[in-house]
PDB file of C-alpha atoms and ligand atoms in Angstrom:
ATOM      1  CA  MET A 208      86.839 157.560 107.347  1.00 80.00           C
ATOM      2  CA  GLN A 209      85.465 157.932 103.878  1.00 89.00           C
ATOM      3  CA  MET A 210      84.962 161.539 102.784  1.00 95.00           C
ATOM      4  CA  MET A 211      81.719 162.232 100.972  1.00 97.00           C
ATOM      5  CA  GLN A 212      80.871 165.615  99.477  1.00 98.00           C
ATOM      6  CA  LEU A 213      77.134 166.338  99.691  1.00 98.00           C
ATOM      7  CA  ASN A 214      77.026 169.730  97.933  1.00 98.00           C
ATOM      8  CA  ASP A 215      79.207 172.830  97.402  1.00 98.00           C
ATOM      9  CA  ASN A 216      79.503 173.397 101.149  1.00 98.00           C
ATOM     10  CA  CYS A 217      78.692 170.173 102.999  1.00 98.00           C
ATOM     11  CA  TYR A 218      80.705 167.044 103.585  1.00 98.00           C
ATOM     12  CA  VAL A 219      80.454 163.999 105.776  1.00 98.00           C
ATOM     13  CA  PHE A 220      83.099 161.541 106.895  1.00 98.00           C
ATOM     14  CA  MET A 221      81.394 158.196 107.239  1.00 95.00           C
ATOM     15  CA  SER A 222      82.551 155.926 110.017  1.00 94.00           C
ATOM     16  CA  SER A 223      81.094 154.213 113.080  1.00 92.00           C
ATOM     17  CA  VAL A 224      80.657 157.797 114.336  1.00 96.00           C
ATOM     18  CA  ASN A 225      80.138 160.269 111.496  1.00 98.00           C
ATOM     19  CA  VAL A 226      81.850 163.644 111.363  1.00 98.00           C
ATOM     20  CA  GLY A 227      80.373 166.499 109.339  1.00 98.00           C
ATOM     21  CA  PHE A 228      82.212 169.362 107.696  1.00 98.00           C
ATOM     22  CA  ILE A 229      80.946 172.706 106.354  1.00 98.00           C
ATOM     23  CA  HIS A 230      83.112 174.848 104.148  1.00 98.00           C
ATOM     24  CA  ARG A 231      82.562 178.518 103.480  1.00 98.00           C
ATOM     25  CA  GLU A 232      85.275 180.697 101.979  1.00 98.00           C
ATOM     26  CA  ASN A 233      88.245 180.711 104.357  1.00 98.00           C
ATOM     27  CA  GLN A 234      86.419 178.952 107.195  1.00 98.00           C
ATOM     28  CA  GLY A 235      85.622 175.317 107.855  1.00 98.00           C
ATOM     29  CA  MET A 236      83.441 173.918 110.614  1.00 98.00           C
ATOM     30  CA  LEU A 237      83.589 170.327 111.761  1.00 98.00           C
ATOM     31  CA  ILE A 238      80.404 168.877 113.191  1.00 98.00           C
ATOM     32  CA  ASP A 239      81.518 166.603 116.021  1.00 98.00           C
ATOM     33  CA  ALA A 240      85.034 165.409 116.694  1.00 98.00           C
ATOM     34  CA  ALA A 241      84.902 161.581 116.706  1.00 98.00           C
ATOM     35  CA  ILE A 242      85.938 159.498 119.691  1.00 98.00           C
ATOM     36  CA  ASP A 243      89.626 160.305 119.990  1.00 98.00           C
ATOM     37  CA  ARG A 244      92.693 161.904 118.525  1.00 98.00           C
ATOM     38  CA  SER A 245      93.469 159.036 116.186  1.00 97.00           C
ATOM     39  CA  ALA A 246      89.922 158.979 114.732  1.00 97.00           C
ATOM     40  CA  ILE A 247      89.719 162.748 114.151  1.00 98.00           C
ATOM     41  CA  ARG A 248      93.207 162.790 112.632  1.00 98.00           C
ATOM     42  CA  LYS A 249      91.890 160.570 109.833  1.00 97.00           C
ATOM     43  CA  VAL A 250      89.382 163.341 109.085  1.00 98.00           C
ATOM     44  CA  VAL A 251      91.625 166.393 109.303  1.00 98.00           C
ATOM     45  CA  ARG A 252      94.374 164.717 107.293  1.00 97.00           C
ATOM     46  CA  GLN A 253      91.985 164.480 104.339  1.00 97.00           C
ATOM     47  CA  LEU A 254      90.884 168.104 104.777  1.00 98.00           C
ATOM     48  CA  ASP A 255      94.514 169.236 104.936  1.00 98.00           C
ATOM     49  CA  GLU A 256      95.311 167.317 101.759  1.00 97.00           C
ATOM     50  CA  LYS A 257      92.545 169.208  99.960  1.00 97.00           C
ATOM     51  CA  ASN A 258      93.653 172.513 101.493  1.00 97.00           C
ATOM     52  CA  LEU A 259      90.304 172.970 103.210  1.00 98.00           C
ATOM     53  CA  PRO A 260      90.323 175.261 106.263  1.00 98.00           C
ATOM     54  CA  ILE A 261      89.666 173.939 109.785  1.00 98.00           C
ATOM     55  CA  THR A 262      88.581 176.827 111.976  1.00 98.00           C
ATOM     56  CA  HIS A 263      85.470 175.790 113.944  1.00 98.00           C
ATOM     57  CA  LEU A 264      84.094 172.753 115.729  1.00 98.00           C
ATOM     58  CA  LEU A 265      80.425 172.345 116.578  1.00 98.00           C
ATOM     59  CA  ILE A 266      79.732 169.587 119.114  1.00 98.00           C
ATOM     60  CA  THR A 267      76.136 168.353 118.851  1.00 98.00           C
ATOM     61  CA  HIS A 268      76.010 166.686 122.268  1.00 98.00           C
ATOM     62  CA  ALA A 269      78.294 165.699 125.118  1.00 98.00           C
ATOM     63  CA  HIS A 270      78.823 162.006 124.431  1.00 98.00           C
ATOM     64  CA  ALA A 271      82.481 161.024 124.402  1.00 98.00           C
ATOM     65  CA  ASP A 272      82.254 159.365 120.962  1.00 98.00           C
ATOM     66  CA  HIS A 273      81.280 162.781 119.539  1.00 98.00           C
ATOM     67  CA  TYR A 274      83.725 165.079 121.354  1.00 98.00           C
ATOM     68  CA  GLY A 275      86.691 162.837 122.315  1.00 98.00           C
ATOM     69  CA  GLY A 276      88.822 164.282 119.486  1.00 98.00           C
ATOM     70  CA  ALA A 277      87.964 167.911 120.334  1.00 98.00           C
ATOM     71  CA  ALA A 278      90.971 168.631 122.584  1.00 98.00           C
ATOM     72  CA  TYR A 279      93.281 167.589 119.756  1.00 98.00           C
ATOM     73  CA  LEU A 280      91.523 169.939 117.316  1.00 98.00           C
ATOM     74  CA  VAL A 281      91.859 172.841 119.746  1.00 98.00           C
ATOM     75  CA  LYS A 282      95.547 172.136 120.352  1.00 98.00           C
ATOM     76  CA  GLN A 283      96.467 171.465 116.729  1.00 98.00           C
ATOM     77  CA  TYR A 284      94.211 173.892 114.840  1.00 98.00           C
ATOM     78  CA  GLY A 285      93.021 176.344 117.487  1.00 98.00           C
ATOM     79  CA  VAL A 286      89.410 175.740 116.445  1.00 98.00           C
ATOM     80  CA  LYS A 287      86.628 177.798 117.987  1.00 98.00           C
ATOM     81  CA  VAL A 288      84.403 175.376 119.908  1.00 98.00           C
ATOM     82  CA  ILE A 289      80.619 175.714 119.689  1.00 98.00           C
ATOM     83  CA  ALA A 290      78.301 173.587 121.847  1.00 98.00           C
ATOM     84  CA  PRO A 291      74.723 173.523 123.107  1.00 98.00           C
ATOM     85  CA  THR A 292      73.831 174.970 126.453  1.00 98.00           C
ATOM     86  CA  PHE A 293      73.841 172.311 129.238  1.00 98.00           C
ATOM     87  CA  GLU A 294      75.886 169.877 127.082  1.00 98.00           C
ATOM     88  CA  ARG A 295      78.623 172.454 127.521  1.00 98.00           C
ATOM     89  CA  ALA A 296      78.754 171.731 131.249  1.00 98.00           C
ATOM     90  CA  ILE A 297      79.593 168.089 130.503  1.00 98.00           C
ATOM     91  CA  ILE A 298      82.113 168.859 127.739  1.00 98.00           C
ATOM     92  CA  GLU A 299      83.926 171.159 130.158  1.00 98.00           C
ATOM     93  CA  ASN A 300      83.570 168.696 133.078  1.00 98.00           C
ATOM     94  CA  PRO A 301      83.591 165.334 131.291  1.00 98.00           C
ATOM     95  CA  ILE A 302      83.588 163.227 134.477  1.00 98.00           C
ATOM     96  CA  LEU A 303      79.887 164.132 134.642  1.00 98.00           C
ATOM     97  CA  GLU A 304      78.964 161.430 132.085  1.00 98.00           C
ATOM     98  CA  PRO A 305      80.373 158.427 133.998  1.00 98.00           C
ATOM     99  CA  THR A 306      79.039 160.113 137.156  1.00 98.00           C
ATOM    100  CA  TYR A 307      75.418 160.341 136.007  1.00 98.00           C
ATOM    101  CA  LEU A 308      75.526 156.844 134.530  1.00 98.00           C
ATOM    102  CA  PHE A 309      76.834 155.589 137.879  1.00 98.00           C
ATOM    103  CA  SER A 310      73.777 157.000 139.682  1.00 97.00           C
ATOM    104  CA  GLY A 311      75.724 159.984 140.934  1.00 98.00           C
ATOM    105  CA  ASN A 312      78.466 158.115 142.729  1.00 98.00           C
ATOM    106  CA  ASP A 313      82.093 158.904 142.046  1.00 98.00           C
ATOM    107  CA  PRO A 314      82.705 156.580 139.094  1.00 98.00           C
ATOM    108  CA  LEU A 315      84.952 153.548 139.366  1.00 98.00           C
ATOM    109  CA  ASP A 316      88.181 153.917 137.396  1.00 98.00           C
ATOM    110  CA  GLU A 317      87.005 151.375 134.838  1.00 97.00           C
ATOM    111  CA  LEU A 318      84.167 153.760 133.852  1.00 98.00           C
ATOM    112  CA  ARG A 319      86.601 156.565 133.129  1.00 98.00           C
ATOM    113  CA  ASN A 320      87.421 155.308 129.649  1.00 97.00           C
ATOM    114  CA  LYS A 321      87.262 156.957 126.223  1.00 97.00           C
ATOM    115  CA  PHE A 322      83.762 155.613 125.534  1.00 97.00           C
ATOM    116  CA  LEU A 323      82.286 157.492 128.487  1.00 98.00           C
ATOM    117  CA  GLU A 324      84.697 160.349 129.163  1.00 98.00           C
ATOM    118  CA  GLY A 325      86.707 162.400 126.672  1.00 98.00           C
ATOM    119  CA  PRO A 326      89.448 164.933 127.401  1.00 98.00           C
ATOM    120  CA  GLU A 327      87.903 168.174 128.651  1.00 97.00           C
ATOM    121  CA  VAL A 328      87.583 171.072 126.260  1.00 98.00           C
ATOM    122  CA  LYS A 329      86.657 174.701 126.783  1.00 98.00           C
ATOM    123  CA  VAL A 330      83.569 175.822 124.873  1.00 98.00           C
ATOM    124  CA  ASP A 331      83.927 179.265 123.246  1.00 98.00           C
ATOM    125  CA  ILE A 332      80.369 179.770 122.052  1.00 98.00           C
ATOM    126  CA  GLU A 333      77.279 178.328 123.687  1.00 98.00           C
ATOM    127  CA  ILE A 334      74.244 178.006 121.414  1.00 98.00           C
ATOM    128  CA  GLU A 335      70.545 177.417 121.886  1.00 97.00           C
ATOM    129  CA  GLU A 336      67.794 176.254 119.574  1.00 98.00           C
ATOM    130  CA  GLY A 337      67.021 178.600 116.648  1.00 98.00           C
ATOM    131  CA  TYR A 338      68.764 180.627 113.969  1.00 98.00           C
ATOM    132  CA  GLN A 339      72.495 180.981 114.599  1.00 98.00           C
ATOM    133  CA  LYS A 340      75.233 183.007 113.000  1.00 98.00           C
ATOM    134  CA  VAL A 341      78.775 182.133 113.979  1.00 98.00           C
ATOM    135  CA  ASP A 342      81.336 183.997 111.887  1.00 98.00           C
ATOM    136  CA  LYS A 343      80.689 182.876 108.280  1.00 97.00           C
ATOM    137  CA  PHE A 344      78.251 180.111 109.201  1.00 98.00           C
ATOM    138  CA  GLU A 345      74.512 180.633 109.321  1.00 98.00           C
ATOM    139  CA  PHE A 346      72.365 177.712 110.352  1.00 98.00           C
ATOM    140  CA  GLU A 347      69.314 176.563 112.241  1.00 98.00           C
ATOM    141  CA  ALA A 348      69.940 174.652 115.457  1.00 98.00           C
ATOM    142  CA  ILE A 349      67.104 172.251 116.234  1.00 98.00           C
ATOM    143  CA  ALA A 350      66.686 171.034 119.810  1.00 98.00           C
ATOM    144  CA  THR A 351      66.509 167.231 119.769  1.00 98.00           C
ATOM    145  CA  PRO A 352      66.492 166.112 123.406  1.00 98.00           C
ATOM    146  CA  GLY A 353      65.740 162.495 124.261  1.00 98.00           C
ATOM    147  CA  HIS A 354      69.097 160.930 123.396  1.00 98.00           C
ATOM    148  CA  SER A 355      71.064 163.546 125.283  1.00 97.00           C
ATOM    149  CA  TYR A 356      69.646 166.349 127.417  1.00 97.00           C
ATOM    150  CA  HIS A 357      70.181 169.300 125.117  1.00 98.00           C
ATOM    151  CA  GLN A 358      71.360 167.790 121.857  1.00 98.00           C
ATOM    152  CA  LEU A 359      71.137 170.031 118.800  1.00 98.00           C
ATOM    153  CA  ALA A 360      70.665 168.917 115.202  1.00 98.00           C
ATOM    154  CA  ILE A 361      71.974 171.331 112.569  1.00 98.00           C
ATOM    155  CA  ASN A 362      70.166 172.446 109.413  1.00 98.00           C
ATOM    156  CA  ILE A 363      72.686 174.064 107.078  1.00 98.00           C
ATOM    157  CA  TYR A 364      72.956 174.387 103.279  1.00 98.00           C
ATOM    158  CA  ASP A 365      70.007 172.106 102.625  1.00 98.00           C
ATOM    159  CA  THR A 366      71.500 169.380 104.804  1.00 98.00           C
ATOM    160  CA  LEU A 367      70.399 168.090 108.181  1.00 98.00           C
ATOM    161  CA  TYR A 368      73.142 166.903 110.502  1.00 98.00           C
ATOM    162  CA  ALA A 369      70.847 165.042 112.852  1.00 98.00           C
ATOM    163  CA  ALA A 370      73.345 164.059 115.594  1.00 98.00           C
ATOM    164  CA  ASP A 371      72.109 160.969 117.476  1.00 98.00           C
ATOM    165  CA  SER A 372      68.425 161.881 117.315  1.00 98.00           C
ATOM    166  CA  TYR A 373      67.949 158.863 115.032  1.00 98.00           C
ATOM    167  CA  PHE A 374      70.134 155.970 113.914  1.00 98.00           C
ATOM    168  CA  GLY A 375      70.459 154.353 110.487  1.00 98.00           C
ATOM    169  CA  LYS A 376      68.236 151.280 110.045  1.00 96.00           C
ATOM    170  CA  GLU A 377      71.186 148.886 110.298  1.00 96.00           C
ATOM    171  CA  GLU A 378      72.597 150.761 113.291  1.00 96.00           C
ATOM    172  CA  ILE A 379      69.357 150.488 115.284  1.00 95.00           C
ATOM    173  CA  LYS A 380      69.435 146.734 114.816  1.00 93.00           C
ATOM    174  CA  LYS A 381      73.060 146.671 115.892  1.00 93.00           C
ATOM    175  CA  HIS A 382      72.456 148.767 119.029  1.00 93.00           C
ATOM    176  CA  LYS A 383      69.318 146.743 119.861  1.00 96.00           C
ATOM    177  CA  ILE A 384      68.412 149.045 122.748  1.00 97.00           C
ATOM    178  CA  PRO A 385      69.558 152.482 121.552  1.00 96.00           C
ATOM    179  CA  TYR A 386      70.664 154.881 124.258  1.00 97.00           C
ATOM    180  CA  ILE A 387      67.963 157.345 125.285  1.00 98.00           C
ATOM    181  CA  THR A 388      67.184 159.387 128.353  1.00 98.00           C
ATOM    182  CA  SER A 389      63.515 160.095 127.554  1.00 98.00           C
ATOM    183  CA  VAL A 390      61.208 158.268 125.132  1.00 98.00           C
ATOM    184  CA  ASP A 391      58.700 161.078 125.009  1.00 98.00           C
ATOM    185  CA  LYS A 392      61.334 163.678 124.166  1.00 98.00           C
ATOM    186  CA  ALA A 393      63.115 161.354 121.714  1.00 98.00           C
ATOM    187  CA  VAL A 394      59.886 160.746 119.756  1.00 98.00           C
ATOM    188  CA  LYS A 395      58.872 164.420 119.814  1.00 98.00           C
ATOM    189  CA  SER A 396      62.332 165.338 118.510  1.00 98.00           C
ATOM    190  CA  LEU A 397      61.905 162.839 115.675  1.00 98.00           C
ATOM    191  CA  GLU A 398      58.439 164.140 114.785  1.00 98.00           C
ATOM    192  CA  LYS A 399      59.973 167.611 114.576  1.00 98.00           C
ATOM    193  CA  LEU A 400      62.846 166.456 112.331  1.00 98.00           C
ATOM    194  CA  LYS A 401      60.398 164.811 109.922  1.00 97.00           C
ATOM    195  CA  THR A 402      59.146 168.262 108.954  1.00 97.00           C
ATOM    196  CA  VAL A 403      62.571 169.802 108.251  1.00 98.00           C
ATOM    197  CA  GLN A 404      62.831 170.740 104.576  1.00 97.00           C
ATOM    198  CA  VAL A 405      66.276 169.671 103.335  1.00 98.00           C
ATOM    199  CA  LYS A 406      67.710 167.634 100.466  1.00 98.00           C
ATOM    200  CA  GLY A 407      69.071 164.982 102.785  1.00 98.00           C
ATOM    201  CA  ALA A 408      70.097 164.100 106.311  1.00 98.00           C
ATOM    202  CA  VAL A 409      72.863 162.244 108.053  1.00 98.00           C
ATOM    203  CA  PRO A 410      72.662 160.863 111.599  1.00 98.00           C
ATOM    204  CA  GLY A 411      75.621 160.393 113.945  1.00 97.00           C
ATOM    205  CA  HIS A 412      75.519 156.663 113.288  1.00 97.00           C
ATOM    206  CA  GLY A 413      74.244 155.618 109.856  1.00 97.00           C
ATOM    207  CA  PRO A 414      74.301 156.668 106.206  1.00 97.00           C
ATOM    208  CA  TYR A 415      73.437 159.975 104.523  1.00 98.00           C
ATOM    209  CA  GLU A 416      69.994 159.611 102.966  1.00 98.00           C
ATOM    210  CA  GLN A 417      67.634 161.709 100.906  1.00 98.00           C
ATOM    211  CA  GLN A 418      64.721 159.554 102.078  1.00 97.00           C
ATOM    212  CA  PHE A 419      65.577 160.158 105.715  1.00 98.00           C
ATOM    213  CA  VAL A 420      61.944 160.577 106.806  1.00 98.00           C
ATOM    214  CA  GLU A 421      61.451 156.858 106.268  1.00 98.00           C
ATOM    215  CA  THR A 422      64.387 156.081 108.548  1.00 98.00           C
ATOM    216  CA  ILE A 423      63.088 158.509 111.173  1.00 98.00           C
ATOM    217  CA  GLU A 424      59.723 156.743 111.045  1.00 98.00           C
ATOM    218  CA  ALA A 425      61.466 153.395 111.508  1.00 98.00           C
ATOM    219  CA  ASN A 426      63.146 154.858 114.612  1.00 98.00           C
ATOM    220  CA  ILE A 427      59.818 156.049 116.011  1.00 98.00           C
ATOM    221  CA  ASP A 428      58.343 152.570 115.397  1.00 98.00           C
ATOM    222  CA  TYR A 429      61.352 150.990 117.084  1.00 98.00           C
ATOM    223  CA  HIS A 430      60.922 153.110 120.233  1.00 98.00           C
ATOM    224  CA  GLN A 431      57.236 152.210 120.236  1.00 98.00           C
ATOM    225  CA  MET A 432      58.078 148.521 119.865  1.00 98.00           C
ATOM    226  CA  LEU A 433      60.532 148.642 122.799  1.00 98.00           C
ATOM    227  CA  LEU A 434      58.030 150.550 124.934  1.00 98.00           C
ATOM    228  CA  GLU A 435      55.432 147.824 124.363  1.00 98.00           C
ATOM    229  CA  LYS A 436      58.000 145.103 125.090  1.00 98.00           C
ATOM    230  CA  VAL A 437      58.851 146.704 128.433  1.00 98.00           C
ATOM    231  CA  TYR A 438      55.127 146.983 129.191  1.00 98.00           C
ATOM    232  CA  GLY A 439      54.609 143.341 128.182  1.00 98.00           C
ATOM    233  CA  GLU A 440      57.400 142.196 130.490  1.00 97.00           C
ATOM    234  CA  ILE A 441      55.903 144.133 133.406  1.00 98.00           C
ATOM    235  CA  ALA A 442      52.421 142.784 132.630  1.00 97.00           C
ATOM    236  CA  GLU A 443      53.613 139.203 132.628  1.00 96.00           C
ATOM    237  CA  LYS A 444      54.020 138.978 136.412  1.00 95.00           C
ATOM    238  CA  PRO A 445      52.058 140.602 139.247  1.00 97.00           C
ATOM    239  CA  THR A 446      55.096 142.765 140.070  1.00 97.00           C
ATOM    240  CA  VAL A 447      58.619 143.126 138.768  1.00 98.00           C
ATOM    241  CA  SER A 448      61.695 144.905 140.143  1.00 98.00           C
ATOM    242  CA  HIS A 449      63.810 147.434 138.282  1.00 98.00           C
ATOM    243  CA  GLU A 450      66.791 145.104 138.323  1.00 98.00           C
ATOM    244  CA  GLU A 451      64.720 142.289 136.869  1.00 98.00           C
ATOM    245  CA  ILE A 452      63.126 144.303 134.083  1.00 98.00           C
ATOM    246  CA  VAL A 453      66.549 145.599 132.977  1.00 98.00           C
ATOM    247  CA  ALA A 454      67.897 142.043 132.937  1.00 97.00           C
ATOM    248  CA  ARG A 455      64.866 140.712 131.058  1.00 97.00           C
ATOM    249  CA  MET A 456      65.007 143.416 128.367  1.00 98.00           C
ATOM    250  CA  CYS A 457      68.748 142.948 127.863  1.00 97.00           C
ATOM    251  CA  THR A 458      68.253 139.184 127.602  1.00 97.00           C
ATOM    252  CA  MET A 459      65.313 139.458 125.218  1.00 97.00           C
ATOM    253  CA  MET A 460      67.065 141.947 122.926  1.00 97.00           C
ATOM    254  CA  LYS A 461      70.307 139.934 123.095  1.00 97.00           C
ATOM    255  CA  VAL A 462      72.478 142.942 123.853  1.00 96.00           C
ATOM    256  CA  LYS A 463      76.172 142.531 124.554  1.00 90.00           C
ATOM    257  CA  SER A 464      76.804 143.908 127.988  1.00 86.00           C
ATOM    258  CA  ASP A 465      79.375 141.978 129.973  1.00 89.00           C
ATOM    259  CA  LEU A 466      81.082 145.133 131.216  1.00 96.00           C
ATOM    260  CA  LEU A 467      79.821 147.748 133.653  1.00 97.00           C
ATOM    261  CA  GLY A 468      79.961 150.639 131.119  1.00 97.00           C
ATOM    262  CA  PRO A 469      77.648 149.165 128.443  1.00 97.00           C
ATOM    263  CA  PHE A 470      75.410 147.713 131.173  1.00 97.00           C
ATOM    264  CA  LEU A 471      74.852 151.187 132.640  1.00 98.00           C
ATOM    265  CA  LEU A 472      74.008 152.565 129.178  1.00 98.00           C
ATOM    266  CA  PHE A 473      71.388 149.839 128.659  1.00 98.00           C
ATOM    267  CA  ARG A 474      70.060 150.315 132.183  1.00 98.00           C
ATOM    268  CA  THR A 475      69.533 154.020 131.492  1.00 98.00           C
ATOM    269  CA  ALA A 476      67.770 153.304 128.181  1.00 98.00           C
ATOM    270  CA  VAL A 477      65.456 150.654 129.692  1.00 98.00           C
ATOM    271  CA  THR A 478      64.693 153.052 132.548  1.00 98.00           C
ATOM    272  CA  ALA A 479      63.645 155.657 129.950  1.00 98.00           C
ATOM    273  CA  TYR A 480      60.930 153.270 128.687  1.00 98.00           C
ATOM    274  CA  ILE A 481      59.866 152.535 132.273  1.00 98.00           C
ATOM    275  CA  THR A 482      59.579 156.237 133.117  1.00 98.00           C
ATOM    276  CA  ALA A 483      57.539 156.763 129.939  1.00 98.00           C
ATOM    277  CA  LEU A 484      55.084 154.062 131.098  1.00 98.00           C
ATOM    278  CA  ILE A 485      54.863 155.742 134.520  1.00 98.00           C
ATOM    279  CA  ASN A 486      54.263 159.148 132.916  1.00 98.00           C
ATOM    280  CA  GLU A 487      51.607 157.634 130.636  1.00 97.00           C
ATOM    281  CA  ASP A 488      49.922 156.228 133.758  1.00 97.00           C
ATOM    282  CA  ARG A 489      50.107 152.675 132.409  1.00 98.00           C
ATOM    283  CA  ILE A 490      52.176 151.278 135.284  1.00 98.00           C
ATOM    284  CA  GLU A 491      52.593 152.142 138.915  1.00 97.00           C
ATOM    285  CA  HIS A 492      55.795 152.082 140.914  1.00 98.00           C
ATOM    286  CA  TYR A 493      56.755 151.931 144.551  1.00 98.00           C
ATOM    287  CA  ILE A 494      59.555 150.861 146.840  1.00 98.00           C
ATOM    288  CA  LYS A 495      59.072 147.545 148.609  1.00 98.00           C
ATOM    289  CA  ASP A 496      61.718 145.822 150.712  1.00 97.00           C
ATOM    290  CA  PHE A 497      64.208 148.354 149.398  1.00 98.00           C
ATOM    291  CA  ARG A 498      63.534 147.429 145.789  1.00 98.00           C
ATOM    292  CA  TRP A 499      62.012 149.622 143.060  1.00 98.00           C
ATOM    293  CA  ILE A 500      58.910 147.714 141.953  1.00 98.00           C
ATOM    294  CA  PHE A 501      56.570 148.116 138.964  1.00 98.00           C
ATOM    295  CA  LYS A 502      53.145 146.751 138.216  1.00 98.00           C
ATOM    296  CA  VAL A 503      50.568 147.322 135.532  1.00 98.00           C
ATOM    297  CA  LYS A 504      47.830 149.766 136.484  1.00 94.00           C
ATOM    298  CA  GLU A 505      44.450 148.100 136.748  1.00 84.00           C
ATOM    299  CA  GLU A 506      41.650 149.611 134.674  1.00 73.00           C
ATOM    300  CA  GLY A 507      39.996 152.356 136.732  1.00 61.00           C
ATOM    301  CA  SER A 508      42.535 152.259 139.578  1.00 55.00           C
TER     302      SER A 508
HETATM  303 ZN1   ZN B1384      75.252 160.083 121.514  1.00 91.87          ZN
END
C-alpha cells in the first residue's frame, strides 16, 4: 500500500484496490476500506505514523473489496460511515451480494467468502448524487451506475475518486471482462465523468492520472468492443443459449474462472452485454425447451 499525496488535502493508497484519503483540519475521510482488516491496517498504520486523523469513511459502492475493512475501521477508530443510497442496503446486509449473483437463491457456503461478502457495517449517513457537506468535508457526489447499482464517484479538492466506474488500462486487460450490471448505464456514467473538471482522477483499480479522459475513452471503447463480440457470437449461429454465449465469451476472452464465484461475476457481466443488445433491439430472446435463447433480429422484423 504505497501512500501518494496528490495535493494539500488528497491522498491515495495504491494497491490492487485503491483507498483514498482526504484530510481537512482535525478530520480525515477514507474513501473505501479495502478488502479486509489486514489490507486496511496497512493504510491506517501509515496515517497514524503521520499523525493524520481518521474520522470518516465514505464507501463508494457495496462490493466486498471496497468495504471489507470497514467493520475494523468502525471498531478501531469509531469512524462515521457514509454510503450511497441503495448500496447501503447491501453494506448493512452483505449476504445480498452472493445472493443476487446466485440468481436469488440462498448462496452456497463457498460463495460467502471475503471477495463477495464483507463483514456487515452500519451506515451513519446515506448520500445521493449532488453537492454534499459532511462535517468538514464538502464534495460533489456523482452517480456512476453501471458497475454497481448506485455507485458514487467523488469530486473533492480538484480530484476525482472515480470508484470502479472505469479501470486503469492495464487493469482492464487483466480483468478481460470487467464486472458490469448495465452497459448503457456504465457508458453514460463514463461520458459524464469525462466532463468533470479536475486536475486528476484515480479509479478503484488503476493508477492516478492527470490524463484520465484518455483512459475513460479506452474503457468506453472496450465496452463497445465486448458488446460487438457478444453480438458477433450470437450472429454466428441461427440461435444460441444463454449458457453457451457465457461459455463462448469466457473462452474467447481467456478469463480465469474455475470457481463458482468468479464464474458468476463473468456471467453477470456477459448478461449485461446481452441485455444491452436486447434493449437496442438488435437481438431477440425467448425461452425454448426451458433454455433462454437469443438470435439476431432480421432487418425489418
Ligand atoms: Zn466494484
